[in-house]
Coordinates of C-alpha atoms in Angstrom, one line a residue:
Chain R
M1 CA 0.0 0.0 0.0
A2 CA 1.3 3.4 -1.0
N3 CA 0.4 4.8 2.4
N4 CA 3.2 7.4 2.3
T5 CA 1.5 9.4 -0.3
F6 CA -1.6 11.4 0.7
T7 CA -3.9 9.7 -1.7
G8 CA -2.7 6.3 -0.6
W9 CA -3.3 7.2 3.0
M10 CA -6.7 8.6 2.2
T11 CA -7.8 5.5 0.3
H12 CA -6.5 3.2 3.0
T13 CA -8.2 5.2 5.7
Q14 CA -11.5 5.3 3.9
Q15 CA -11.3 1.5 3.5
T16 CA -10.6 1.1 7.2
V17 CA -13.6 3.3 8.0
E18 CA -15.8 1.3 5.7
C19 CA -14.8 -2.0 7.2
T20 CA -15.2 -0.7 10.7
L21 CA -18.7 0.7 10.0
E22 CA -19.6 -2.6 8.4
A23 CA -18.7 -4.4 11.6
L24 CA -20.4 -1.8 13.9
L25 CA -23.7 -1.5 12.1
P26 CA -26.4 -4.0 13.0
N27 CA -26.7 -7.3 11.1
P28 CA -29.3 -6.9 8.3
A29 CA -30.4 -10.6 8.8
R30 CA -31.6 -9.8 12.3
A31 CA -35.0 -8.3 13.3
P32 CA -35.9 -5.6 12.8
Q33 CA -34.4 -6.3 9.3
M34 CA -35.7 -3.2 7.4
L35 CA -34.4 -0.8 10.1
H36 CA -31.0 -2.5 10.1
E37 CA -30.8 -2.6 6.3
A38 CA -31.8 1.0 6.1
M39 CA -29.2 2.0 8.7
R40 CA -26.6 0.3 6.5
Y41 CA -27.9 1.9 3.3
S42 CA -27.7 5.3 4.8
T43 CA -24.2 4.9 6.2
L44 CA -22.1 2.6 4.1
Q45 CA -20.4 3.5 0.8
G46 CA -21.1 7.1 1.3
G47 CA -19.2 10.3 0.9
K48 CA -15.5 11.2 1.3
R49 CA -15.5 10.5 5.0
V50 CA -14.1 13.9 5.8
R51 CA -14.8 13.7 9.5
P52 CA -13.2 10.3 9.9
L53 CA -10.2 11.4 7.9
L54 CA -9.8 14.4 10.2
A55 CA -10.0 12.1 13.2
F56 CA -7.3 9.8 11.8
A57 CA -5.0 12.7 10.8
A58 CA -5.3 14.2 14.3
G59 CA -4.8 10.7 15.8
E60 CA -1.5 10.4 13.9
L61 CA -0.4 13.8 15.4
A62 CA -1.1 12.4 18.9
G63 CA 0.4 8.9 18.2
A64 CA -2.9 7.2 18.8
D65 CA -3.7 3.6 18.3
A66 CA -5.4 3.2 14.9
A67 CA -8.0 0.7 16.1
N68 CA -9.2 3.2 18.7
V69 CA -9.3 6.0 16.2
A70 CA -11.3 3.9 13.8
R71 CA -14.1 3.4 16.4
V72 CA -14.1 7.1 17.4
A73 CA -14.1 8.2 13.7
C74 CA -17.1 5.9 13.0
A75 CA -19.0 7.3 16.0
V76 CA -18.6 10.8 14.5
E77 CA -19.5 9.5 11.0
M78 CA -22.7 7.9 12.4
I79 CA -23.8 11.3 13.9
H80 CA -23.1 12.8 10.5
A81 CA -25.0 10.1 8.7
Y82 CA -28.0 10.5 11.0
S83 CA -28.1 14.2 10.4
L84 CA -28.2 13.7 6.7
V85 CA -31.0 11.2 6.9
H86 CA -33.1 13.6 9.0
D87 CA -32.2 16.8 7.1
D88 CA -33.3 15.1 3.8
M89 CA -36.8 14.4 5.1
P90 CA -39.8 16.2 3.6
C91 CA -40.4 18.3 6.7
M92 CA -36.8 19.6 6.5
D93 CA -34.9 20.0 3.2
D94 CA -37.1 17.6 1.3
D95 CA -34.3 16.2 -0.8
V96 CA -34.5 13.1 -3.0
L97 CA -30.8 12.5 -3.8
R98 CA -27.9 12.1 -1.5
R99 CA -24.4 10.7 -2.3
G100 CA -25.8 9.8 -5.8
K101 CA -28.5 7.6 -4.4
P102 CA -32.1 8.1 -3.4
T103 CA -32.4 9.5 0.1
C104 CA -33.4 7.1 2.9
H105 CA -37.1 8.2 3.1
V106 CA -37.4 7.8 -0.7
Q107 CA -35.7 4.4 -0.8
Y108 CA -37.7 3.2 2.3
D109 CA -40.3 5.5 3.8
E110 CA -40.5 8.4 6.2
A111 CA -41.1 6.5 9.4
T112 CA -38.1 4.3 8.6
A113 CA -35.9 7.3 7.9
L114 CA -37.0 8.9 11.2
L115 CA -36.0 5.7 13.1
V116 CA -32.8 5.2 11.1
G117 CA -31.6 8.7 12.1
D118 CA -32.6 8.1 15.7
A119 CA -30.9 4.7 15.9
L120 CA -27.7 5.9 14.2
Q121 CA -27.4 8.6 16.7
T122 CA -27.8 6.1 19.6
L123 CA -25.3 3.7 18.0
A124 CA -22.7 6.5 17.8
F125 CA -22.9 6.9 21.6
D126 CA -23.0 3.1 22.1
V127 CA -19.8 2.8 20.1
L128 CA -18.1 5.8 21.8
A129 CA -19.0 4.4 25.3
S130 CA -17.5 1.0 24.6
P131 CA -14.1 0.8 26.4
L132 CA -11.1 1.7 24.2
A133 CA -8.0 -0.3 25.0
G134 CA -5.4 1.9 26.8
V135 CA -7.7 5.0 27.0
D136 CA -8.5 6.1 30.6
A137 CA -12.2 5.7 31.4
A138 CA -12.5 9.3 32.7
R139 CA -11.0 10.6 29.5
Q140 CA -13.4 8.5 27.4
L141 CA -16.4 9.8 29.4
A142 CA -15.2 13.3 28.5
M143 CA -15.1 12.2 24.8
V144 CA -18.7 11.0 25.0
K145 CA -19.6 14.4 26.5
L146 CA -17.7 16.2 23.8
L147 CA -19.5 14.4 21.0
A148 CA -22.9 15.0 22.7
H149 CA -22.2 18.7 23.1
A150 CA -21.1 19.0 19.5
S151 CA -24.2 17.2 18.2
G152 CA -27.0 18.6 20.3
H153 CA -28.9 21.8 20.9
A154 CA -25.7 23.8 21.4
G155 CA -24.1 22.2 18.3
M156 CA -25.3 20.5 15.1
A157 CA -29.0 20.2 15.9
G158 CA -29.0 23.8 17.2
G159 CA -27.3 25.0 14.0
Q160 CA -29.9 23.2 11.9
A161 CA -32.7 24.9 13.9
I162 CA -31.1 28.3 13.2
D163 CA -30.7 27.4 9.5
L164 CA -34.4 26.5 9.2
S165 CA -35.6 29.7 10.9
S166 CA -33.3 31.8 8.7
V167 CA -34.8 30.9 5.3
G168 CA -35.7 34.0 3.5
T169 CA -34.1 36.3 6.2
A170 CA -31.0 38.4 5.7
L171 CA -28.3 37.0 8.1
N172 CA -25.2 39.1 8.4
Q173 CA -21.8 37.5 8.5
P174 CA -21.5 37.0 12.3
E175 CA -25.0 35.4 12.3
L176 CA -24.1 33.1 9.4
E177 CA -20.9 32.2 11.1
F178 CA -22.7 31.4 14.4
M179 CA -25.1 29.2 12.5
H180 CA -22.3 27.3 10.7
M181 CA -20.2 27.0 13.8
L182 CA -23.0 25.0 15.3
K183 CA -24.4 23.2 12.2
T184 CA -21.2 21.8 10.7
G185 CA -18.3 23.3 12.6
A186 CA -19.0 21.7 16.0
L187 CA -18.9 18.1 14.6
I188 CA -15.8 18.8 12.5
R189 CA -14.1 20.2 15.6
A190 CA -15.2 17.1 17.6
A191 CA -13.7 14.8 14.9
V192 CA -10.3 16.4 15.2
L193 CA -10.3 16.5 19.0
L194 CA -11.7 13.0 19.5
G195 CA -9.0 11.6 17.1
A196 CA -6.3 13.3 19.2
Y197 CA -7.8 12.3 22.5
C198 CA -7.2 8.6 21.5
G199 CA -3.4 9.3 21.7
Q200 CA -1.0 10.8 24.2
V201 CA -2.1 13.6 26.4
L202 CA -1.4 16.9 24.8
S203 CA -0.3 20.1 26.7
D204 CA -2.9 22.8 27.2
A205 CA -1.1 24.9 24.6
E206 CA -1.2 22.0 22.1
N207 CA -4.9 21.4 22.7
S208 CA -5.6 25.1 22.2
A209 CA -3.6 25.1 18.9
L210 CA -5.4 22.0 17.7
D211 CA -8.8 23.4 18.7
H212 CA -8.0 26.6 16.8
F213 CA -7.1 24.6 13.7
A214 CA -10.3 22.6 14.0
K215 CA -12.6 25.6 14.4
R216 CA -11.0 27.4 11.4
M217 CA -11.2 24.2 9.3
G218 CA -14.9 23.7 10.3
L219 CA -15.8 27.1 9.0
A220 CA -13.6 26.8 5.9
F221 CA -15.3 23.5 5.0
Q222 CA -18.7 25.2 5.0
V223 CA -17.5 28.2 2.9
V224 CA -16.0 25.7 0.4
D225 CA -19.4 23.8 0.4
D226 CA -21.2 27.0 -0.4
V227 CA -18.8 27.8 -3.2
L228 CA -19.1 24.2 -4.6
D229 CA -22.9 24.3 -4.3
C230 CA -22.9 27.5 -6.4
E231 CA -20.4 26.3 -9.0
A232 CA -20.9 22.5 -9.4
D233 CA -23.6 20.6 -11.2
T234 CA -25.7 17.9 -9.6
A235 CA -23.8 15.0 -11.2
T236 CA -20.4 16.1 -9.8
L237 CA -21.8 16.9 -6.4
G238 CA -23.9 13.7 -5.9
K239 CA -26.6 15.8 -4.4
T240 CA -29.0 18.4 -5.7
A241 CA -26.9 21.5 -6.6
G242 CA -27.9 25.1 -6.3
K243 CA -30.5 24.1 -3.7
D244 CA -29.6 26.7 -1.1
A245 CA -29.9 29.6 -3.5
A246 CA -33.2 28.1 -4.9
N247 CA -34.5 27.9 -1.3
D248 CA -33.4 31.4 -0.6
K249 CA -31.0 30.2 2.1
P250 CA -28.2 32.5 3.1
T251 CA -24.8 31.3 2.0
Y252 CA -21.3 32.8 2.0
V253 CA -21.6 33.2 -1.7
S254 CA -24.9 35.1 -1.5
L255 CA -23.5 37.2 1.3
M256 CA -20.1 38.1 -0.1
G257 CA -20.0 37.0 -3.7
L258 CA -18.1 34.1 -5.2
G259 CA -14.7 35.6 -5.5
E260 CA -14.7 37.0 -1.9
A261 CA -16.0 33.6 -0.6
K262 CA -13.1 31.8 -2.2
Q263 CA -10.7 34.3 -0.7
F264 CA -12.3 33.8 2.7
A265 CA -11.9 30.1 2.4
R266 CA -8.2 30.6 1.6
D267 CA -7.7 33.0 4.6
L268 CA -9.3 30.5 7.0
Y269 CA -7.1 27.7 5.6
D270 CA -4.0 29.9 6.1
D271 CA -5.0 30.6 9.6
A272 CA -5.8 27.0 10.3
L273 CA -2.4 25.9 9.1
A274 CA -0.5 28.5 11.0
A275 CA -2.0 27.0 14.2
L276 CA -0.3 23.7 13.4
A277 CA 3.2 25.1 13.3
P278 CA 4.2 24.1 16.9
F279 CA 3.5 20.4 16.0
G280 CA 6.2 20.3 13.2
D281 CA 6.0 17.3 11.0
R282 CA 3.7 15.5 13.4
A283 CA 0.9 17.6 11.7
D284 CA 1.9 16.8 8.1
R285 CA -1.1 14.5 7.5
L286 CA -3.5 17.1 9.0
K287 CA -1.9 19.8 6.8
Q288 CA -2.3 17.6 3.6
L289 CA -5.9 16.9 4.6
A290 CA -6.7 20.6 5.1
D291 CA -5.1 21.3 1.7
Y292 CA -7.3 18.6 0.1
I293 CA -10.5 19.8 1.8
V294 CA -10.1 23.5 0.9
A295 CA -8.4 23.0 -2.4
R296 CA -11.6 21.6 -3.7
S297 CA -12.8 25.1 -4.1
F298 CA -9.7 26.7 -5.7
Chain C
M1 CA -43.0 16.4 53.7
A2 CA -44.8 13.2 54.2
N3 CA -42.0 11.2 52.4
N4 CA -42.6 8.1 54.5
T5 CA -45.9 7.4 52.7
F6 CA -45.7 6.2 49.2
T7 CA -47.7 9.1 47.8
G8 CA -45.6 11.6 49.7
W9 CA -42.4 10.0 48.3
M10 CA -43.9 9.9 44.8
T11 CA -44.9 13.6 44.9
H12 CA -41.6 14.6 46.3
T13 CA -39.7 12.6 43.7
Q14 CA -41.7 13.9 40.8
Q15 CA -41.0 17.5 42.0
T16 CA -37.3 16.7 42.2
V17 CA -37.4 15.3 38.6
E18 CA -39.2 18.4 37.4
C19 CA -36.6 20.8 39.0
T20 CA -33.7 18.7 37.7
L21 CA -35.2 18.7 34.2
E22 CA -35.8 22.4 34.4
A23 CA -32.1 23.0 35.2
L24 CA -30.8 20.5 32.6
L25 CA -32.9 21.6 29.7
P26 CA -31.5 24.5 27.6
N27 CA -32.4 28.1 28.4
P28 CA -35.3 29.3 26.3
A29 CA -33.9 32.8 26.2
R30 CA -30.8 31.6 24.3
A31 CA -30.6 30.9 20.5
P32 CA -32.0 28.9 19.0
Q33 CA -34.9 30.0 21.1
M34 CA -37.7 28.0 19.4
L35 CA -35.8 24.7 19.6
H36 CA -35.1 25.3 23.3
E37 CA -38.6 26.3 24.1
A38 CA -40.0 23.3 22.2
M39 CA -37.6 20.9 24.0
R40 CA -38.9 22.3 27.3
Y41 CA -42.5 22.1 26.2
S42 CA -42.1 18.4 25.3
T43 CA -40.4 17.4 28.5
L44 CA -41.6 19.5 31.4
Q45 CA -44.9 19.1 33.3
G46 CA -45.5 15.8 31.6
G47 CA -46.6 12.4 32.7
K48 CA -46.3 10.4 35.9
R49 CA -42.5 10.0 35.4
V50 CA -42.7 6.3 35.8
R51 CA -39.1 5.7 34.6
P52 CA -37.6 8.3 36.9
L53 CA -39.6 6.9 39.8
L54 CA -38.2 3.4 39.1
A55 CA -34.7 4.9 39.0
F56 CA -35.2 6.5 42.4
A57 CA -36.7 3.5 44.0
A58 CA -33.9 1.3 42.7
G59 CA -31.4 3.9 43.9
E60 CA -32.9 3.7 47.4
L61 CA -32.4 -0.1 47.3
A62 CA -28.7 0.5 46.5
G63 CA -28.2 3.4 48.9
A64 CA -27.4 5.8 46.1
D65 CA -26.9 9.5 46.4
A66 CA -30.2 11.2 45.4
A67 CA -28.5 14.0 43.4
N68 CA -26.8 11.4 41.2
V69 CA -30.0 9.4 40.8
A70 CA -31.8 12.6 39.8
R71 CA -29.4 13.2 36.9
V72 CA -29.6 9.6 35.7
A73 CA -33.4 9.5 36.0
C74 CA -33.6 12.7 33.9
A75 CA -31.4 11.2 31.2
V76 CA -33.8 8.3 30.9
E77 CA -36.8 10.6 30.9
M78 CA -35.3 12.7 28.1
I79 CA -34.9 9.5 26.0
H80 CA -38.6 8.7 26.8
A81 CA -39.7 12.3 25.9
Y82 CA -37.7 12.2 22.6
S83 CA -39.4 9.0 21.6
L84 CA -42.9 10.4 22.3
V85 CA -42.2 13.5 20.2
H86 CA -41.0 11.4 17.2
D87 CA -43.7 8.7 17.7
D88 CA -46.4 11.3 17.5
M89 CA -45.2 12.7 14.2
P90 CA -47.4 12.4 11.1
C91 CA -45.2 9.8 9.5
M92 CA -45.4 7.6 12.6
D93 CA -48.6 7.5 14.8
D94 CA -49.8 10.9 13.7
D95 CA -51.2 11.9 17.0
V96 CA -52.3 15.4 18.0
L97 CA -52.7 15.0 21.8
R98 CA -50.1 14.0 24.4
R99 CA -50.3 14.4 28.1
G100 CA -53.4 16.5 27.6
K101 CA -51.6 19.0 25.4
P102 CA -51.1 19.4 21.6
T103 CA -48.2 17.3 20.4
C104 CA -44.9 19.0 19.6
H105 CA -45.4 19.0 15.8
V106 CA -48.9 20.5 16.3
Q107 CA -47.8 23.2 18.8
Y108 CA -44.7 24.0 16.7
D109 CA -44.1 22.3 13.3
E110 CA -42.8 19.0 12.0
A111 CA -39.2 20.2 11.4
T112 CA -39.0 21.5 15.0
A113 CA -40.4 18.3 16.4
L114 CA -37.8 16.3 14.5
L115 CA -35.0 18.4 15.9
V116 CA -36.5 18.4 19.4
G117 CA -36.4 14.6 19.5
D118 CA -32.9 14.6 18.1
A119 CA -31.6 17.1 20.6
L120 CA -33.4 15.5 23.5
Q121 CA -31.7 12.2 22.7
T122 CA -28.3 13.9 22.6
L123 CA -28.9 15.8 25.8
A124 CA -29.7 12.5 27.6
F125 CA -26.2 11.3 26.7
D126 CA -24.7 14.6 27.5
V127 CA -26.2 14.4 31.0
L128 CA -25.3 10.8 31.6
A129 CA -21.7 11.5 30.5
S130 CA -21.2 14.3 33.0
P131 CA -19.2 13.0 35.9
L132 CA -21.3 11.9 38.9
A133 CA -19.7 12.5 42.3
G134 CA -18.4 9.3 43.8
V135 CA -19.2 7.1 40.8
D136 CA -16.3 5.4 39.2
A137 CA -15.7 6.6 35.6
A138 CA -15.5 3.1 34.2
R139 CA -18.9 2.3 35.8
Q140 CA -20.4 5.5 34.4
L141 CA -19.1 4.7 30.9
A142 CA -20.9 1.3 31.3
M143 CA -24.1 3.2 32.3
V144 CA -23.8 5.3 29.1
K145 CA -23.5 2.1 27.1
L146 CA -26.5 0.6 28.9
L147 CA -28.7 3.5 28.1
A148 CA -27.5 3.5 24.4
H149 CA -28.2 -0.2 24.1
A150 CA -31.7 0.2 25.6
S151 CA -32.6 3.1 23.3
G152 CA -31.2 2.1 19.9
H153 CA -31.8 -0.5 17.2
A154 CA -31.6 -3.4 19.7
G155 CA -34.0 -1.6 22.1
M156 CA -36.6 1.2 21.9
A157 CA -36.0 2.3 18.3
G158 CA -35.9 -1.4 17.2
G159 CA -39.2 -2.1 19.0
Q160 CA -40.8 0.9 17.3
A161 CA -39.7 -0.4 13.9
I162 CA -41.2 -3.8 14.6
D163 CA -44.4 -2.1 15.9
L164 CA -44.7 -0.1 12.6
S165 CA -44.1 -3.2 10.4
S166 CA -46.7 -5.3 12.4
V167 CA -49.7 -3.1 11.8
G168 CA -52.4 -5.3 10.3
T169 CA -50.5 -8.5 10.8
A170 CA -51.3 -11.2 13.4
L171 CA -48.4 -11.4 15.8
N172 CA -48.4 -14.3 18.2
Q173 CA -47.6 -13.8 21.9
P174 CA -43.8 -14.4 21.7
E175 CA -43.6 -11.9 18.8
L176 CA -45.6 -9.4 20.7
E177 CA -43.5 -9.9 23.7
F178 CA -40.3 -9.4 21.7
M179 CA -41.6 -6.2 20.3
H180 CA -42.6 -4.8 23.7
M181 CA -39.4 -6.0 25.3
L182 CA -37.6 -3.7 22.9
K183 CA -40.1 -0.9 22.6
T184 CA -40.9 -0.2 26.2
G185 CA -39.3 -2.9 28.3
A186 CA -35.6 -2.0 27.5
L187 CA -35.9 1.6 28.7
I188 CA -37.8 0.6 31.9
R189 CA -35.2 -2.0 32.6
A190 CA -32.5 0.6 32.0
A191 CA -34.2 3.0 34.5
V192 CA -34.1 0.4 37.2
L193 CA -30.5 -0.7 36.6
L194 CA -29.1 2.9 36.1
G195 CA -30.7 4.0 39.4
A196 CA -29.1 1.1 41.2
Y197 CA -25.7 1.6 39.5
C198 CA -25.6 5.0 41.3
G199 CA -25.3 3.2 44.6
Q200 CA -23.2 0.6 46.2
V201 CA -21.9 -2.3 44.0
L202 CA -24.4 -5.2 44.1
S203 CA -23.5 -8.8 44.0
D204 CA -24.0 -10.8 40.7
A205 CA -27.0 -12.5 42.3
E206 CA -28.5 -9.2 43.4
N207 CA -28.0 -7.7 40.0
S208 CA -29.7 -10.7 38.4
A209 CA -32.6 -10.4 40.8
L210 CA -33.0 -6.8 40.1
D211 CA -32.7 -7.4 36.3
H212 CA -35.4 -10.0 36.5
F213 CA -37.7 -7.6 38.4
A214 CA -37.0 -4.9 35.8
K215 CA -37.8 -7.1 32.8
R216 CA -41.1 -8.4 34.3
M217 CA -42.1 -4.9 35.3
G218 CA -41.3 -3.6 31.8
L219 CA -43.6 -6.2 30.3
A220 CA -46.3 -5.7 33.0
F221 CA -46.3 -2.0 32.3
Q222 CA -47.1 -2.6 28.6
V223 CA -49.8 -5.1 29.3
V224 CA -51.4 -2.6 31.7
D225 CA -51.1 0.1 29.0
D226 CA -53.0 -2.0 26.6
V227 CA -55.7 -2.7 29.2
L228 CA -56.0 1.0 30.0
D229 CA -56.0 1.9 26.3
C230 CA -58.9 -0.5 25.8
E231 CA -60.9 0.6 28.9
A232 CA -60.2 4.3 29.5
D233 CA -61.6 7.3 27.7
T234 CA -59.4 10.0 26.2
A235 CA -59.9 12.5 29.0
T236 CA -58.6 10.1 31.7
L237 CA -55.7 9.0 29.6
G238 CA -54.5 12.4 28.4
K239 CA -53.9 10.9 25.0
T240 CA -56.1 9.6 22.3
A241 CA -57.7 6.4 23.6
G242 CA -58.6 3.2 21.6
K243 CA -56.0 4.2 19.0
D244 CA -54.2 0.9 18.9
A245 CA -57.4 -1.0 18.1
A246 CA -58.5 1.6 15.6
N247 CA -55.0 1.3 13.9
D248 CA -55.3 -2.4 13.8
K249 CA -52.2 -2.7 16.0
P250 CA -51.8 -6.0 17.9
T251 CA -52.2 -5.6 21.7
Y252 CA -52.4 -8.0 24.6
V253 CA -56.1 -7.3 24.8
S254 CA -56.6 -8.1 21.1
L255 CA -54.5 -11.2 21.5
M256 CA -55.8 -12.7 24.7
G257 CA -58.9 -10.7 25.6
L258 CA -59.4 -8.2 28.4
G259 CA -59.8 -10.6 31.3
E260 CA -56.8 -12.7 30.4
A261 CA -54.7 -9.6 29.8
K262 CA -55.5 -8.4 33.3
Q263 CA -54.6 -11.7 34.8
F264 CA -51.3 -11.8 32.8
A265 CA -50.4 -8.3 34.2
R266 CA -51.0 -9.7 37.7
D267 CA -48.9 -12.8 37.1
L268 CA -46.0 -10.6 35.8
Y269 CA -46.4 -8.4 38.9
D270 CA -46.2 -11.4 41.2
D271 CA -43.2 -12.8 39.5
A272 CA -41.5 -9.3 39.6
L273 CA -42.1 -9.0 43.3
A274 CA -40.8 -12.5 44.1
A275 CA -37.5 -11.5 42.6
L276 CA -37.2 -8.7 45.2
A277 CA -37.4 -11.0 48.2
P278 CA -33.6 -11.3 48.8
F279 CA -33.4 -7.5 49.3
G280 CA -35.8 -7.5 52.3
D281 CA -37.1 -4.1 53.2
R282 CA -34.5 -2.3 51.1
A283 CA -36.9 -3.0 48.2
D284 CA -40.0 -1.6 49.9
R285 CA -40.1 1.5 47.7
L286 CA -39.7 -0.6 44.6
K287 CA -42.5 -2.9 45.7
Q288 CA -44.8 0.0 46.4
L289 CA -44.0 1.4 43.0
A290 CA -44.7 -1.9 41.2
D291 CA -48.0 -2.1 43.1
Y292 CA -48.9 1.5 41.9
I293 CA -47.9 0.8 38.3
V294 CA -49.8 -2.4 37.9
A295 CA -52.7 -1.6 40.2
R296 CA -53.8 1.0 37.7
S297 CA -55.3 -1.9 35.7
F298 CA -57.0 -3.8 38.6

């Protein structure tokens, strides 16, 4: 395996995540079969696994055990997958296409999609609460709390609530940033920190530096997403393109224009990378990954 | 306070649960306000708090600290409240009345109800992962895992999936019991065990006895619910009565008839109480509570 190249590492990590999700998701031969099958449908073979990749890269920085990082990364990915299933439902974004496939409520039905999201969220906490070899229980309890905080009313779900209530209103940049910090930023930050928490204990200064990187990357990721949603077509994106503009949802592009939004993504990226300087080459993977995530929009 | 009588204890405990939920639920003055307000609307001033009462009674048996039990009991109640909000949604049971008030999606809207359920589930894990004074971190991590297992695809959510897929089909008694063991039994069992886990470490035999009690009570509770749903009118019940029969859902009453279902509840109650014998008077509160829960149907 050409794991020394970034693309080799990325492919290998994505495969590890896929295998680990395979093993952690419920057996589709067991009752309730349709729920189990739909949980697998909504989680496997999907997306670039950006959050797990961030967890693995941060785990490398902290010298973490890969098997532990894999479980933590999958817990974060399950939260992400649950949020996509619920966000796609008719009462939310009402989307029919996700990752190039029919969305869960289209493939199955709405009641199943509701339960799939619910059960994926629960499974994330089930996985994260299963003892990790060599990780102190008190630390792991703090990891569960971190994921909960990032996912709930003060994180992802809260951001989604603000997003829903902002349709058709003119958010200014601080309001848009607050929304995105919760909606996507909190879980991206959690992915980075949870990956690192699987490894050696970092100093307060190192934790702060990593946290700053994670927060800037979380925001950059959303700005890039807005840029791509404006530029790309549906086939490339694997989901319905131009939907935010059509729904009159505020985006960085609608707020600052395409050119400025691209520059803003680049500034955030520069700021994020500067925070990694104290780690030296231990942060190489994280830097390459930041490059990959933001370079999508250049 | 007349805490020595059962009704005094129950009132006092219900008030403690209400105050603790008040403090744990997000501030409605903070953004996103509507989400926070709807989370409180769906959780506060509702129901008899059967699961928290079970946690407190089991906590008394194990000599647990009341402040710890209160947090654990509220985590379980949040899971219960989230399941009610999602179950009432149009794509599930499509109910408009709950605990005598309009259901969450009627009072607010469907998108908000979806997020309220999601965020209540997350908050339950957030609360349960916050360190409890005097409880070992490894034990607390196991408590998080127990709640997750009871709530997810192998517990409550899985039971709801089986329930949905069984509408109009003829389940036999073992199938109906499997469905209820997951749908309501798992969380009732978790309430009992989590309350006890806040206290002194029990022997394996004691844990098994308590577990047997919890499983029998979980089933008895459902049989009683079916009996009440058949007998009571909407005003007494605080939710739409006779709905299961109208929806052609299998119940213990439809399966075995009203008289047999009542006898079955009494048999389960006798079996549950027998399991508590080794605890002597430490189990008095739990016995009184079992009496109260099942006596509703006599």
